[in-house]
Amino acid sequence: MDRFTRNYTILLGGILLIALVFWGKSAWQPKVWELDDVLISDTILASYPYKFRVRAFKDGVAIISTPRSFDIPVMRFLEIINPRVAGKAQDDPEMIAAQQDLIDHQKRAMGLMLAQPGVDSVDWQLDTAWLADHGVHR
């Protein structure tokens, strides 16, 4: 191997190693895994069709995935997880019950997080991947 090829290989290897260290540092989030285990192990949340997940934890703020936002009507989500309410009006008793069920599960996820040491607040992050997998696009 000539000198240029050797130096070029060493340089590329170094860049790759640095990128790997940065990726590993960002992926290593034991507190997120610990908080996520709390949500996963809760039997009430486990029975709900949508799985709330902890996406990040920083400065006492747990960020949890959610299938709803102001951009996407909650009815779209509810029709996916509960086909019985598909096509029903927003004020239909079944739709209201489905909305309340979602609210109750979100409140439970939030309460579980706030009960954990070090968690001061909860923010929600729209789960665009889940929505896209189910045909909902922004």
Short mmCIF file of C-alpha atoms in Angstrom, two decimals:
data_model
loop_
_atom_site.label_atom_id
_atom_site.label_comp_id
_atom_site.label_asym_id
_atom_site.label_seq_id
_atom_site.Cartn_x
_atom_site.Cartn_y
_atom_site.Cartn_z
CA MET A 1 0.00 0.00 0.00
CA ASP A 2 1.46 3.35 -0.94
CA ARG A 3 1.75 6.27 1.47
CA PHE A 4 -1.28 8.21 0.11
CA THR A 5 -3.58 5.18 0.32
CA ARG A 6 -2.43 4.40 3.87
CA ASN A 7 -2.96 8.01 5.05
CA TYR A 8 -6.32 8.22 3.26
CA THR A 9 -7.44 4.96 4.89
CA ILE A 10 -6.34 6.17 8.33
CA LEU A 11 -8.18 9.48 7.82
CA LEU A 12 -11.39 7.76 6.69
CA GLY A 13 -11.14 5.31 9.58
CA GLY A 14 -10.73 8.20 12.02
CA ILE A 15 -13.73 10.04 10.61
CA LEU A 16 -15.77 6.86 10.80
CA LEU A 17 -14.69 6.26 14.38
CA ILE A 18 -15.62 9.82 15.41
CA ALA A 19 -19.03 9.50 13.72
CA LEU A 20 -19.57 6.17 15.48
CA VAL A 21 -18.72 7.71 18.87
CA PHE A 22 -21.18 10.59 18.31
CA TRP A 23 -23.89 8.18 17.16
CA GLY A 24 -23.30 5.91 20.15
CA LYS A 25 -23.42 8.83 22.55
CA SER A 26 -26.75 10.03 21.14
CA ALA A 27 -28.23 6.53 21.07
CA TRP A 28 -27.17 5.68 24.61
CA GLN A 29 -30.15 6.86 26.68
CA PRO A 30 -30.68 4.60 29.69
CA LYS A 31 -33.10 7.05 31.36
CA VAL A 32 -35.31 7.01 28.24
CA TRP A 33 -35.26 3.21 28.28
CA GLU A 34 -36.11 3.17 31.99
CA LEU A 35 -39.04 5.57 31.55
CA ASP A 36 -40.25 3.71 28.47
CA ASP A 37 -40.28 0.46 30.47
CA VAL A 38 -42.70 2.13 32.90
CA LEU A 39 -45.15 2.80 30.05
CA ILE A 40 -44.67 -0.62 28.46
CA SER A 41 -45.19 -2.51 31.71
CA ASP A 42 -48.41 -0.71 32.64
CA THR A 43 -51.29 -3.12 31.97
CA ILE A 44 -53.85 -0.39 31.27
CA LEU A 45 -51.65 1.30 28.66
CA ALA A 46 -50.64 -2.07 27.22
CA SER A 47 -54.29 -2.87 26.48
CA TYR A 48 -54.75 0.31 24.39
CA PRO A 49 -54.24 -0.06 20.61
CA TYR A 50 -51.72 2.81 20.44
CA LYS A 51 -48.48 2.34 22.36
CA PHE A 52 -47.27 5.53 24.03
CA ARG A 53 -43.45 5.61 24.01
CA VAL A 54 -40.85 7.86 25.61
CA ARG A 55 -38.90 9.50 22.78
CA ALA A 56 -36.47 11.60 24.79
CA PHE A 57 -35.63 12.85 28.26
CA LYS A 58 -33.75 16.06 28.90
CA ASP A 59 -33.60 18.52 31.78
CA GLY A 60 -36.48 16.85 33.62
CA VAL A 61 -38.78 16.81 30.59
CA ALA A 62 -40.03 13.46 29.30
CA ILE A 63 -41.14 13.60 25.67
CA ILE A 64 -43.83 11.04 24.88
CA SER A 65 -45.18 10.07 21.48
CA THR A 66 -48.80 10.84 20.70
CA PRO A 67 -51.01 10.10 17.69
CA ARG A 68 -52.81 13.44 17.82
CA SER A 69 -52.10 17.10 17.31
CA PHE A 70 -53.90 20.21 16.17
CA ASP A 71 -52.75 19.44 12.61
CA ILE A 72 -54.46 16.05 12.45
CA PRO A 73 -58.04 15.61 13.64
CA VAL A 74 -58.37 13.12 16.46
CA MET A 75 -61.22 11.46 14.55
CA ARG A 76 -58.74 10.19 11.91
CA PHE A 77 -56.75 8.41 14.60
CA LEU A 78 -59.82 7.06 16.37
CA GLU A 79 -61.24 5.65 13.12
CA ILE A 80 -58.01 3.70 12.63
CA ILE A 81 -57.81 2.14 16.08
CA ASN A 82 -61.57 1.73 16.47
CA PRO A 83 -63.32 1.00 13.15
CA ARG A 84 -66.72 1.07 14.90
CA VAL A 85 -66.54 4.88 15.03
CA ALA A 86 -65.54 5.30 11.37
CA GLY A 87 -67.83 7.79 9.67
CA LYS A 88 -69.59 8.81 12.89
CA ALA A 89 -70.15 12.44 13.78
CA GLN A 90 -67.90 14.09 16.34
CA ASP A 91 -70.82 14.41 18.77
CA ASP A 92 -71.86 10.76 18.44
CA PRO A 93 -71.78 9.04 21.87
CA GLU A 94 -69.41 6.33 20.61
CA MET A 95 -67.02 8.94 19.20
CA ILE A 96 -67.16 10.92 22.43
CA ALA A 97 -66.42 7.74 24.40
CA ALA A 98 -63.48 6.92 22.12
CA GLN A 99 -62.10 10.44 22.55
CA GLN A 100 -62.44 10.19 26.31
CA ASP A 101 -60.69 6.81 26.26
CA LEU A 102 -57.74 8.38 24.42
CA ILE A 103 -57.67 11.29 26.86
CA ASP A 104 -57.73 8.90 29.81
CA HIS A 105 -54.81 6.90 28.41
CA GLN A 106 -52.80 10.04 27.67
CA LYS A 107 -53.42 11.29 31.20
CA ARG A 108 -52.34 7.92 32.58
CA ALA A 109 -49.10 7.99 30.56
CA MET A 110 -48.45 11.54 31.76
CA GLY A 111 -49.20 10.63 35.37
CA LEU A 112 -46.88 7.63 35.26
CA MET A 113 -44.07 9.81 33.93
CA LEU A 114 -44.61 12.59 36.47
CA ALA A 115 -44.46 9.99 39.25
CA GLN A 116 -40.92 9.02 38.22
CA PRO A 117 -37.94 10.56 40.00
CA GLY A 118 -36.34 13.36 38.02
CA VAL A 119 -39.33 13.94 35.73
CA ASP A 120 -40.67 17.46 36.19
CA SER A 121 -42.89 17.74 33.14
CA VAL A 122 -44.12 15.97 30.04
CA ASP A 123 -44.19 17.17 26.45
CA TRP A 124 -45.88 15.41 23.58
CA GLN A 125 -44.37 14.65 20.18
CA LEU A 126 -46.57 13.73 17.22
CA ASP A 127 -45.86 10.16 16.14
CA THR A 128 -45.63 10.85 12.42
CA ALA A 129 -44.14 7.42 11.72
CA TRP A 130 -47.14 5.62 13.26
CA LEU A 131 -49.57 7.87 11.42
CA ALA A 132 -47.76 7.42 8.10
CA ASP A 133 -47.74 3.64 8.61
CA HIS A 134 -51.53 3.87 8.94
CA GLY A 135 -52.06 6.09 5.89
CA VAL A 136 -52.34 9.46 7.61
CA HIS A 137 -50.13 12.20 6.23
CA ARG A 138 -49.85 15.82 7.30
#
